[in-house]
Amino acid sequence: KLMKNEIEGHVKFWLHYGKLRFLGTNYGINLLKERAKEVAQHIPSEYLEELHGISVGSNLDYDTLLGINALSTTAYSFRGHGCTSFAFKDQQSNIVRSRNLDFPTGSTMDFFSGETVYIIKPDSGFGFISVNRPGWIDGMTAMNETGFTFGDHGLYGFRQKTWNKIPQNFLHRKIIQYSRTIDDAEEQVK
Protein backbone atom coordinates (compact mmCIF):
# COMPACT_ATOMS: atom_id res chain seq x y z
CA LYS A 1 0.00 0.00 0.00
CA LEU A 2 3.00 2.26 0.55
CA MET A 3 3.51 2.99 -3.17
CA LYS A 4 0.01 2.25 -4.46
CA ASN A 5 -0.27 5.51 -6.43
CA GLU A 6 3.17 5.15 -8.01
CA ILE A 7 2.52 1.53 -8.98
CA GLU A 8 -0.89 2.42 -10.38
CA GLY A 9 0.60 5.28 -12.42
CA HIS A 10 3.27 3.03 -13.83
CA VAL A 11 0.74 0.33 -14.76
CA LYS A 12 -1.44 2.96 -16.47
CA PHE A 13 1.59 4.09 -18.48
CA TRP A 14 2.31 0.56 -19.72
CA LEU A 15 -1.34 -0.13 -20.52
CA HIS A 16 -1.53 3.15 -22.45
CA TYR A 17 1.70 2.32 -24.27
CA GLY A 18 0.34 -1.14 -25.12
CA LYS A 19 -2.82 0.35 -26.58
CA LEU A 20 -0.81 2.86 -28.63
CA ARG A 21 1.19 0.02 -30.18
CA PHE A 22 -2.00 -1.80 -31.22
CA LEU A 23 -4.18 0.98 -32.64
CA GLY A 24 -6.05 1.69 -29.42
CA THR A 25 -7.16 -1.91 -28.88
CA ASN A 26 -6.49 -4.31 -26.01
CA TYR A 27 -4.93 -6.88 -28.36
CA GLY A 28 -1.37 -6.20 -27.17
CA ILE A 29 -2.35 -6.18 -23.51
CA ASN A 30 -4.22 -9.47 -23.86
CA LEU A 31 -1.27 -11.01 -25.73
CA LEU A 32 1.06 -9.79 -23.00
CA LYS A 33 -1.05 -11.45 -20.31
CA GLU A 34 -1.20 -14.72 -22.27
CA ARG A 35 2.56 -14.84 -22.77
CA ALA A 36 3.15 -13.96 -19.12
CA LYS A 37 1.05 -16.95 -18.06
CA GLU A 38 3.20 -19.14 -20.32
CA VAL A 39 6.42 -18.06 -18.58
CA ALA A 40 4.98 -17.99 -15.03
CA GLN A 41 5.95 -21.64 -14.52
CA HIS A 42 9.61 -20.59 -14.85
CA ILE A 43 9.41 -17.82 -12.23
CA PRO A 44 10.57 -18.75 -8.72
CA SER A 45 7.62 -19.04 -6.33
CA GLU A 46 9.08 -16.46 -3.94
CA TYR A 47 8.80 -13.81 -6.68
CA LEU A 48 5.26 -14.82 -7.63
CA GLU A 49 4.33 -14.55 -3.94
CA GLU A 50 5.90 -11.09 -3.77
CA LEU A 51 4.06 -10.06 -6.92
CA HIS A 52 0.80 -11.30 -5.41
CA GLY A 53 1.51 -9.11 -2.37
CA ILE A 54 2.07 -6.10 -4.64
CA SER A 55 -1.22 -6.90 -6.39
CA VAL A 56 -3.16 -7.08 -3.12
CA GLY A 57 -1.46 -4.01 -1.63
CA SER A 58 -1.99 -1.87 -4.71
CA ASN A 59 -5.41 -3.34 -5.52
CA LEU A 60 -4.26 -3.96 -9.10
CA ASP A 61 -4.92 -7.02 -11.24
CA TYR A 62 -2.32 -9.75 -10.66
CA ASP A 63 -2.28 -10.88 -14.32
CA THR A 64 -1.63 -7.30 -15.46
CA LEU A 65 1.27 -6.95 -13.00
CA LEU A 66 2.65 -10.33 -14.08
CA GLY A 67 2.40 -9.24 -17.73
CA ILE A 68 4.22 -5.99 -17.08
CA ASN A 69 6.93 -7.73 -15.04
CA ALA A 70 7.47 -10.24 -17.86
CA LEU A 71 7.33 -7.53 -20.53
CA SER A 72 11.04 -7.38 -21.30
CA THR A 73 10.99 -11.09 -22.17
CA THR A 74 7.60 -11.50 -23.79
CA ALA A 75 7.00 -8.32 -25.72
CA TYR A 76 9.84 -6.08 -26.70
CA SER A 77 13.44 -5.27 -27.15
CA PHE A 78 14.61 -1.70 -27.34
CA ARG A 79 15.68 -1.29 -30.95
CA GLY A 80 18.48 1.19 -31.23
CA HIS A 81 18.65 1.75 -27.50
CA GLY A 82 20.83 0.27 -24.82
CA CYS A 83 22.92 1.17 -21.84
CA THR A 84 26.41 2.46 -21.36
CA SER A 85 28.76 1.22 -18.67
CA PHE A 86 32.17 2.16 -17.47
CA ALA A 87 34.41 0.29 -15.03
CA PHE A 88 37.84 1.18 -13.77
CA LYS A 89 40.21 -0.69 -11.46
CA ASP A 90 42.89 1.40 -9.75
CA GLN A 91 46.34 0.29 -8.56
CA GLN A 92 44.90 -0.69 -5.15
CA SER A 93 42.36 -2.98 -6.88
CA ASN A 94 39.44 -0.67 -6.04
CA ILE A 95 36.78 -0.83 -8.70
CA VAL A 96 34.62 2.08 -9.76
CA ARG A 97 31.64 1.18 -11.91
CA SER A 98 28.95 3.34 -13.42
CA ARG A 99 25.99 2.78 -15.67
CA ASN A 100 23.38 4.88 -17.37
CA LEU A 101 20.11 4.02 -19.04
CA ASP A 102 20.09 5.14 -22.67
CA PHE A 103 16.39 4.69 -23.29
CA PRO A 104 14.01 7.10 -24.94
CA THR A 105 12.07 9.65 -22.93
CA GLY A 106 9.18 11.91 -23.75
CA SER A 107 5.42 11.91 -23.46
CA THR A 108 4.85 8.48 -25.05
CA MET A 109 8.13 6.74 -24.25
CA ASP A 110 9.05 7.75 -20.69
CA PHE A 111 10.07 4.28 -19.55
CA PHE A 112 11.80 5.42 -16.39
CA SER A 113 9.60 8.09 -14.86
CA GLY A 114 9.04 7.44 -11.19
CA GLU A 115 12.10 5.25 -10.72
CA THR A 116 12.49 4.39 -7.07
CA VAL A 117 15.38 3.27 -4.89
CA TYR A 118 14.44 0.07 -3.07
CA ILE A 119 16.26 -1.54 -0.17
CA ILE A 120 15.29 -5.22 -0.13
CA LYS A 121 16.11 -7.72 2.62
CA PRO A 122 14.71 -11.02 1.34
CA ASP A 123 14.08 -14.09 3.48
CA SER A 124 16.86 -15.91 1.59
CA GLY A 125 19.90 -14.78 -0.32
CA PHE A 126 21.55 -11.38 0.02
CA GLY A 127 19.94 -8.06 0.77
CA PHE A 128 20.34 -5.48 -1.97
CA ILE A 129 19.60 -1.95 -3.10
CA SER A 130 18.00 -1.46 -6.49
CA VAL A 131 16.82 1.34 -8.73
CA ASN A 132 13.57 0.07 -10.13
CA ARG A 133 10.16 0.83 -11.55
CA PRO A 134 7.24 0.86 -9.11
CA GLY A 135 5.59 -2.56 -9.01
CA TRP A 136 8.43 -4.41 -10.71
CA ILE A 137 10.32 -7.31 -9.20
CA ASP A 138 13.70 -6.80 -10.75
CA GLY A 139 17.33 -6.09 -10.10
CA MET A 140 18.06 -4.27 -13.34
CA THR A 141 20.40 -1.82 -11.62
CA ALA A 142 21.46 -3.09 -8.22
CA MET A 143 24.16 -3.83 -5.67
CA ASN A 144 23.87 -6.48 -2.98
CA GLU A 145 25.27 -6.56 0.53
CA THR A 146 28.40 -8.43 -0.62
CA GLY A 147 29.29 -5.56 -2.99
CA PHE A 148 28.27 -7.51 -6.10
CA THR A 149 26.71 -5.19 -8.69
CA PHE A 150 24.48 -5.93 -11.64
CA GLY A 151 23.29 -3.84 -14.55
CA ASP A 152 21.19 -5.05 -17.46
CA HIS A 153 22.27 -3.97 -20.93
CA GLY A 154 20.08 -4.08 -24.00
CA LEU A 155 21.32 -5.97 -27.03
CA TYR A 156 20.67 -4.27 -30.32
CA GLY A 157 18.42 -6.32 -32.53
CA PHE A 158 17.99 -9.17 -30.03
CA ARG A 159 14.53 -10.73 -29.94
CA GLN A 160 13.62 -13.65 -27.75
CA LYS A 161 11.57 -16.18 -29.68
CA THR A 162 10.72 -18.78 -27.03
CA TRP A 163 9.05 -18.34 -23.67
CA ASN A 164 10.27 -21.50 -21.93
CA LYS A 165 12.59 -19.74 -19.50
CA ILE A 166 12.56 -17.34 -16.59
CA PRO A 167 11.64 -13.81 -17.72
CA GLN A 168 14.55 -11.41 -17.84
CA ASN A 169 13.36 -9.14 -15.00
CA PHE A 170 13.04 -12.06 -12.60
CA LEU A 171 16.43 -13.39 -13.68
CA HIS A 172 17.99 -10.01 -12.85
CA ARG A 173 16.45 -10.24 -9.41
CA LYS A 174 17.67 -13.82 -8.91
CA ILE A 175 21.21 -12.84 -9.92
CA ILE A 176 21.49 -9.91 -7.51
CA GLN A 177 19.77 -11.76 -4.68
CA TYR A 178 21.81 -14.97 -4.87
CA SER A 179 25.22 -13.99 -6.29
CA ARG A 180 28.41 -13.06 -4.51
CA THR A 181 30.64 -13.47 -7.58
CA ILE A 182 30.43 -13.54 -11.36
CA ASP A 183 30.68 -17.35 -11.16
CA ASP A 184 27.59 -17.36 -8.89
CA ALA A 185 25.76 -15.18 -11.41
CA GLU A 186 26.70 -17.57 -14.20
CA GLU A 187 25.17 -20.44 -12.20
CA GLN A 188 21.94 -18.46 -11.80
CA VAL A 189 21.70 -18.04 -15.58
CA LYS A 190 22.08 -21.76 -16.31
PDB file of C-alpha atoms in Angstrom:
ATOM      1  CA  LYS A   1       0.000   0.000   0.000  1.00  0.00           C
ATOM      2  CA  LEU A   2       3.001   2.258   0.551  1.00  0.00           C
ATOM      3  CA  MET A   3       3.512   2.988  -3.169  1.00  0.00           C
ATOM      4  CA  LYS A   4       0.014   2.254  -4.461  1.00  0.00           C
ATOM      5  CA  ASN A   5      -0.272   5.515  -6.432  1.00  0.00           C
ATOM      6  CA  GLU A   6       3.165   5.150  -8.008  1.00  0.00           C
ATOM      7  CA  ILE A   7       2.518   1.530  -8.983  1.00  0.00           C
ATOM      8  CA  GLU A   8      -0.893   2.417 -10.376  1.00  0.00           C
ATOM      9  CA  GLY A   9       0.595   5.276 -12.416  1.00  0.00           C
ATOM     10  CA  HIS A  10       3.274   3.031 -13.835  1.00  0.00           C
ATOM     11  CA  VAL A  11       0.738   0.332 -14.756  1.00  0.00           C
ATOM     12  CA  LYS A  12      -1.439   2.955 -16.468  1.00  0.00           C
ATOM     13  CA  PHE A  13       1.586   4.094 -18.481  1.00  0.00           C
ATOM     14  CA  TRP A  14       2.309   0.557 -19.724  1.00  0.00           C
ATOM     15  CA  LEU A  15      -1.340  -0.129 -20.518  1.00  0.00           C
ATOM     16  CA  HIS A  16      -1.531   3.149 -22.447  1.00  0.00           C
ATOM     17  CA  TYR A  17       1.698   2.322 -24.268  1.00  0.00           C
ATOM     18  CA  GLY A  18       0.336  -1.143 -25.117  1.00  0.00           C
ATOM     19  CA  LYS A  19      -2.818   0.348 -26.581  1.00  0.00           C
ATOM     20  CA  LEU A  20      -0.813   2.857 -28.630  1.00  0.00           C
ATOM     21  CA  ARG A  21       1.189   0.024 -30.181  1.00  0.00           C
ATOM     22  CA  PHE A  22      -1.998  -1.801 -31.218  1.00  0.00           C
ATOM     23  CA  LEU A  23      -4.177   0.975 -32.640  1.00  0.00           C
ATOM     24  CA  GLY A  24      -6.046   1.685 -29.421  1.00  0.00           C
ATOM     25  CA  THR A  25      -7.159  -1.908 -28.881  1.00  0.00           C
ATOM     26  CA  ASN A  26      -6.493  -4.315 -26.007  1.00  0.00           C
ATOM     27  CA  TYR A  27      -4.927  -6.877 -28.360  1.00  0.00           C
ATOM     28  CA  GLY A  28      -1.373  -6.205 -27.175  1.00  0.00           C
ATOM     29  CA  ILE A  29      -2.347  -6.178 -23.513  1.00  0.00           C
ATOM     30  CA  ASN A  30      -4.221  -9.469 -23.862  1.00  0.00           C
ATOM     31  CA  LEU A  31      -1.273 -11.011 -25.728  1.00  0.00           C
ATOM     32  CA  LEU A  32       1.065  -9.788 -23.004  1.00  0.00           C
ATOM     33  CA  LYS A  33      -1.045 -11.451 -20.313  1.00  0.00           C
ATOM     34  CA  GLU A  34      -1.203 -14.720 -22.271  1.00  0.00           C
ATOM     35  CA  ARG A  35       2.562 -14.845 -22.772  1.00  0.00           C
ATOM     36  CA  ALA A  36       3.148 -13.961 -19.119  1.00  0.00           C
ATOM     37  CA  LYS A  37       1.049 -16.946 -18.063  1.00  0.00           C
ATOM     38  CA  GLU A  38       3.201 -19.140 -20.315  1.00  0.00           C
ATOM     39  CA  VAL A  39       6.416 -18.064 -18.578  1.00  0.00           C
ATOM     40  CA  ALA A  40       4.983 -17.991 -15.030  1.00  0.00           C
ATOM     41  CA  GLN A  41       5.949 -21.637 -14.522  1.00  0.00           C
ATOM     42  CA  HIS A  42       9.612 -20.589 -14.847  1.00  0.00           C
ATOM     43  CA  ILE A  43       9.408 -17.818 -12.231  1.00  0.00           C
ATOM     44  CA  PRO A  44      10.566 -18.748  -8.719  1.00  0.00           C
ATOM     45  CA  SER A  45       7.621 -19.041  -6.331  1.00  0.00           C
ATOM     46  CA  GLU A  46       9.080 -16.461  -3.938  1.00  0.00           C
ATOM     47  CA  TYR A  47       8.797 -13.810  -6.679  1.00  0.00           C
ATOM     48  CA  LEU A  48       5.259 -14.820  -7.625  1.00  0.00           C
ATOM     49  CA  GLU A  49       4.329 -14.551  -3.942  1.00  0.00           C
ATOM     50  CA  GLU A  50       5.900 -11.088  -3.769  1.00  0.00           C
ATOM     51  CA  LEU A  51       4.063 -10.063  -6.924  1.00  0.00           C
ATOM     52  CA  HIS A  52       0.804 -11.303  -5.407  1.00  0.00           C
ATOM     53  CA  GLY A  53       1.507  -9.106  -2.371  1.00  0.00           C
ATOM     54  CA  ILE A  54       2.067  -6.101  -4.636  1.00  0.00           C
ATOM     55  CA  SER A  55      -1.218  -6.899  -6.390  1.00  0.00           C
ATOM     56  CA  VAL A  56      -3.155  -7.082  -3.117  1.00  0.00           C
ATOM     57  CA  GLY A  57      -1.460  -4.010  -1.626  1.00  0.00           C
ATOM     58  CA  SER A  58      -1.990  -1.866  -4.715  1.00  0.00           C
ATOM     59  CA  ASN A  59      -5.407  -3.344  -5.524  1.00  0.00           C
ATOM     60  CA  LEU A  60      -4.259  -3.956  -9.101  1.00  0.00           C
ATOM     61  CA  ASP A  61      -4.921  -7.020 -11.242  1.00  0.00           C
ATOM     62  CA  TYR A  62      -2.320  -9.751 -10.660  1.00  0.00           C
ATOM     63  CA  ASP A  63      -2.285 -10.876 -14.322  1.00  0.00           C
ATOM     64  CA  THR A  64      -1.635  -7.303 -15.456  1.00  0.00           C
ATOM     65  CA  LEU A  65       1.268  -6.945 -13.003  1.00  0.00           C
ATOM     66  CA  LEU A  66       2.647 -10.326 -14.085  1.00  0.00           C
ATOM     67  CA  GLY A  67       2.398  -9.242 -17.728  1.00  0.00           C
ATOM     68  CA  ILE A  68       4.223  -5.988 -17.075  1.00  0.00           C
ATOM     69  CA  ASN A  69       6.928  -7.731 -15.041  1.00  0.00           C
ATOM     70  CA  ALA A  70       7.475 -10.245 -17.863  1.00  0.00           C
ATOM     71  CA  LEU A  71       7.331  -7.532 -20.534  1.00  0.00           C
ATOM     72  CA  SER A  72      11.038  -7.383 -21.299  1.00  0.00           C
ATOM     73  CA  THR A  73      10.987 -11.091 -22.170  1.00  0.00           C
ATOM     74  CA  THR A  74       7.597 -11.503 -23.790  1.00  0.00           C
ATOM     75  CA  ALA A  75       6.997  -8.317 -25.724  1.00  0.00           C
ATOM     76  CA  TYR A  76       9.840  -6.076 -26.702  1.00  0.00           C
ATOM     77  CA  SER A  77      13.441  -5.268 -27.148  1.00  0.00           C
ATOM     78  CA  PHE A  78      14.608  -1.700 -27.344  1.00  0.00           C
ATOM     79  CA  ARG A  79      15.682  -1.294 -30.947  1.00  0.00           C
ATOM     80  CA  GLY A  80      18.481   1.193 -31.234  1.00  0.00           C
ATOM     81  CA  HIS A  81      18.653   1.749 -27.496  1.00  0.00           C
ATOM     82  CA  GLY A  82      20.828   0.270 -24.824  1.00  0.00           C
ATOM     83  CA  CYS A  83      22.918   1.166 -21.840  1.00  0.00           C
ATOM     84  CA  THR A  84      26.409   2.457 -21.362  1.00  0.00           C
ATOM     85  CA  SER A  85      28.762   1.222 -18.668  1.00  0.00           C
ATOM     86  CA  PHE A  86      32.168   2.159 -17.465  1.00  0.00           C
ATOM     87  CA  ALA A  87      34.406   0.288 -15.027  1.00  0.00           C
ATOM     88  CA  PHE A  88      37.845   1.184 -13.766  1.00  0.00           C
ATOM     89  CA  LYS A  89      40.215  -0.692 -11.455  1.00  0.00           C
ATOM     90  CA  ASP A  90      42.888   1.402  -9.753  1.00  0.00           C
ATOM     91  CA  GLN A  91      46.338   0.289  -8.558  1.00  0.00           C
ATOM     92  CA  GLN A  92      44.904  -0.688  -5.146  1.00  0.00           C
ATOM     93  CA  SER A  93      42.360  -2.976  -6.878  1.00  0.00           C
ATOM     94  CA  ASN A  94      39.441  -0.674  -6.043  1.00  0.00           C
ATOM     95  CA  ILE A  95      36.783  -0.828  -8.703  1.00  0.00           C
ATOM     96  CA  VAL A  96      34.617   2.076  -9.757  1.00  0.00           C
ATOM     97  CA  ARG A  97      31.638   1.179 -11.909  1.00  0.00           C
ATOM     98  CA  SER A  98      28.950   3.343 -13.420  1.00  0.00           C
ATOM     99  CA  ARG A  99      25.993   2.781 -15.669  1.00  0.00           C
ATOM    100  CA  ASN A 100      23.383   4.881 -17.367  1.00  0.00           C
ATOM    101  CA  LEU A 101      20.105   4.024 -19.037  1.00  0.00           C
ATOM    102  CA  ASP A 102      20.086   5.137 -22.666  1.00  0.00           C
ATOM    103  CA  PHE A 103      16.390   4.689 -23.287  1.00  0.00           C
ATOM    104  CA  PRO A 104      14.009   7.100 -24.941  1.00  0.00           C
ATOM    105  CA  THR A 105      12.066   9.648 -22.927  1.00  0.00           C
ATOM    106  CA  GLY A 106       9.179  11.915 -23.754  1.00  0.00           C
ATOM    107  CA  SER A 107       5.417  11.908 -23.456  1.00  0.00           C
ATOM    108  CA  THR A 108       4.855   8.485 -25.053  1.00  0.00           C
ATOM    109  CA  MET A 109       8.128   6.736 -24.248  1.00  0.00           C
ATOM    110  CA  ASP A 110       9.053   7.748 -20.690  1.00  0.00           C
ATOM    111  CA  PHE A 111      10.067   4.280 -19.547  1.00  0.00           C
ATOM    112  CA  PHE A 112      11.797   5.423 -16.392  1.00  0.00           C
ATOM    113  CA  SER A 113       9.601   8.088 -14.864  1.00  0.00           C
ATOM    114  CA  GLY A 114       9.040   7.436 -11.186  1.00  0.00           C
ATOM    115  CA  GLU A 115      12.103   5.248 -10.724  1.00  0.00           C
ATOM    116  CA  THR A 116      12.487   4.387  -7.067  1.00  0.00           C
ATOM    117  CA  VAL A 117      15.380   3.270  -4.894  1.00  0.00           C
ATOM    118  CA  TYR A 118      14.439   0.069  -3.070  1.00  0.00           C
ATOM    119  CA  ILE A 119      16.260  -1.544  -0.174  1.00  0.00           C
ATOM    120  CA  ILE A 120      15.294  -5.215  -0.126  1.00  0.00           C
ATOM    121  CA  LYS A 121      16.107  -7.715   2.615  1.00  0.00           C
ATOM    122  CA  PRO A 122      14.712 -11.018   1.339  1.00  0.00           C
ATOM    123  CA  ASP A 123      14.081 -14.092   3.478  1.00  0.00           C
ATOM    124  CA  SER A 124      16.856 -15.910   1.590  1.00  0.00           C
ATOM    125  CA  GLY A 125      19.902 -14.777  -0.322  1.00  0.00           C
ATOM    126  CA  PHE A 126      21.545 -11.380   0.020  1.00  0.00           C
ATOM    127  CA  GLY A 127      19.935  -8.056   0.772  1.00  0.00           C
ATOM    128  CA  PHE A 128      20.336  -5.479  -1.975  1.00  0.00           C
ATOM    129  CA  ILE A 129      19.605  -1.954  -3.095  1.00  0.00           C
ATOM    130  CA  SER A 130      18.000  -1.462  -6.491  1.00  0.00           C
ATOM    131  CA  VAL A 131      16.822   1.343  -8.733  1.00  0.00           C
ATOM    132  CA  ASN A 132      13.574   0.067 -10.131  1.00  0.00           C
ATOM    133  CA  ARG A 133      10.162   0.833 -11.552  1.00  0.00           C
ATOM    134  CA  PRO A 134       7.238   0.862  -9.111  1.00  0.00           C
ATOM    135  CA  GLY A 135       5.587  -2.559  -9.007  1.00  0.00           C
ATOM    136  CA  TRP A 136       8.426  -4.412 -10.706  1.00  0.00           C
ATOM    137  CA  ILE A 137      10.322  -7.314  -9.197  1.00  0.00           C
ATOM    138  CA  ASP A 138      13.697  -6.799 -10.755  1.00  0.00           C
ATOM    139  CA  GLY A 139      17.329  -6.088 -10.104  1.00  0.00           C
ATOM    140  CA  MET A 140      18.055  -4.270 -13.340  1.00  0.00           C
ATOM    141  CA  THR A 141      20.402  -1.820 -11.615  1.00  0.00           C
ATOM    142  CA  ALA A 142      21.459  -3.086  -8.216  1.00  0.00           C
ATOM    143  CA  MET A 143      24.161  -3.827  -5.669  1.00  0.00           C
ATOM    144  CA  ASN A 144      23.868  -6.480  -2.985  1.00  0.00           C
ATOM    145  CA  GLU A 145      25.265  -6.560   0.534  1.00  0.00           C
ATOM    146  CA  THR A 146      28.403  -8.432  -0.621  1.00  0.00           C
ATOM    147  CA  GLY A 147      29.292  -5.564  -2.986  1.00  0.00           C
ATOM    148  CA  PHE A 148      28.268  -7.514  -6.102  1.00  0.00           C
ATOM    149  CA  THR A 149      26.712  -5.186  -8.695  1.00  0.00           C
ATOM    150  CA  PHE A 150      24.483  -5.926 -11.636  1.00  0.00           C
ATOM    151  CA  GLY A 151      23.290  -3.842 -14.553  1.00  0.00           C
ATOM    152  CA  ASP A 152      21.194  -5.046 -17.460  1.00  0.00           C
ATOM    153  CA  HIS A 153      22.265  -3.975 -20.931  1.00  0.00           C
ATOM    154  CA  GLY A 154      20.081  -4.077 -23.997  1.00  0.00           C
ATOM    155  CA  LEU A 155      21.316  -5.972 -27.025  1.00  0.00           C
ATOM    156  CA  TYR A 156      20.673  -4.271 -30.319  1.00  0.00           C
ATOM    157  CA  GLY A 157      18.423  -6.325 -32.532  1.00  0.00           C
ATOM    158  CA  PHE A 158      17.993  -9.172 -30.027  1.00  0.00           C
ATOM    159  CA  ARG A 159      14.527 -10.732 -29.945  1.00  0.00           C
ATOM    160  CA  GLN A 160      13.622 -13.652 -27.749  1.00  0.00           C
ATOM    161  CA  LYS A 161      11.574 -16.176 -29.682  1.00  0.00           C
ATOM    162  CA  THR A 162      10.716 -18.776 -27.034  1.00  0.00           C
ATOM    163  CA  TRP A 163       9.046 -18.336 -23.666  1.00  0.00           C
ATOM    164  CA  ASN A 164      10.268 -21.503 -21.934  1.00  0.00           C
ATOM    165  CA  LYS A 165      12.585 -19.737 -19.502  1.00  0.00           C
ATOM    166  CA  ILE A 166      12.560 -17.339 -16.589  1.00  0.00           C
ATOM    167  CA  PRO A 167      11.639 -13.813 -17.716  1.00  0.00           C
ATOM    168  CA  GLN A 168      14.546 -11.412 -17.845  1.00  0.00           C
ATOM    169  CA  ASN A 169      13.361  -9.138 -14.995  1.00  0.00           C
ATOM    170  CA  PHE A 170      13.038 -12.056 -12.597  1.00  0.00           C
ATOM    171  CA  LEU A 171      16.433 -13.386 -13.685  1.00  0.00           C
ATOM    172  CA  HIS A 172      17.993 -10.007 -12.850  1.00  0.00           C
ATOM    173  CA  ARG A 173      16.453 -10.238  -9.407  1.00  0.00           C
ATOM    174  CA  LYS A 174      17.671 -13.815  -8.914  1.00  0.00           C
ATOM    175  CA  ILE A 175      21.210 -12.844  -9.925  1.00  0.00           C
ATOM    176  CA  ILE A 176      21.491  -9.913  -7.512  1.00  0.00           C
ATOM    177  CA  GLN A 177      19.768 -11.759  -4.679  1.00  0.00           C
ATOM    178  CA  TYR A 178      21.808 -14.966  -4.873  1.00  0.00           C
ATOM    179  CA  SER A 179      25.219 -13.991  -6.295  1.00  0.00           C
ATOM    180  CA  ARG A 180      28.412 -13.064  -4.510  1.00  0.00           C
ATOM    181  CA  THR A 181      30.639 -13.471  -7.584  1.00  0.00           C
ATOM    182  CA  ILE A 182      30.427 -13.544 -11.356  1.00  0.00           C
ATOM    183  CA  ASP A 183      30.680 -17.351 -11.156  1.00  0.00           C
ATOM    184  CA  ASP A 184      27.593 -17.362  -8.887  1.00  0.00           C
ATOM    185  CA  ALA A 185      25.757 -15.183 -11.410  1.00  0.00           C
ATOM    186  CA  GLU A 186      26.699 -17.570 -14.205  1.00  0.00           C
ATOM    187  CA  GLU A 187      25.171 -20.437 -12.205  1.00  0.00           C
ATOM    188  CA  GLN A 188      21.937 -18.459 -11.804  1.00  0.00           C
ATOM    189  CA  VAL A 189      21.698 -18.039 -15.575  1.00  0.00           C
ATOM    190  CA  LYS A 190      22.084 -21.760 -16.310  1.00  0.00           C
TER     191      LYS A 190
END
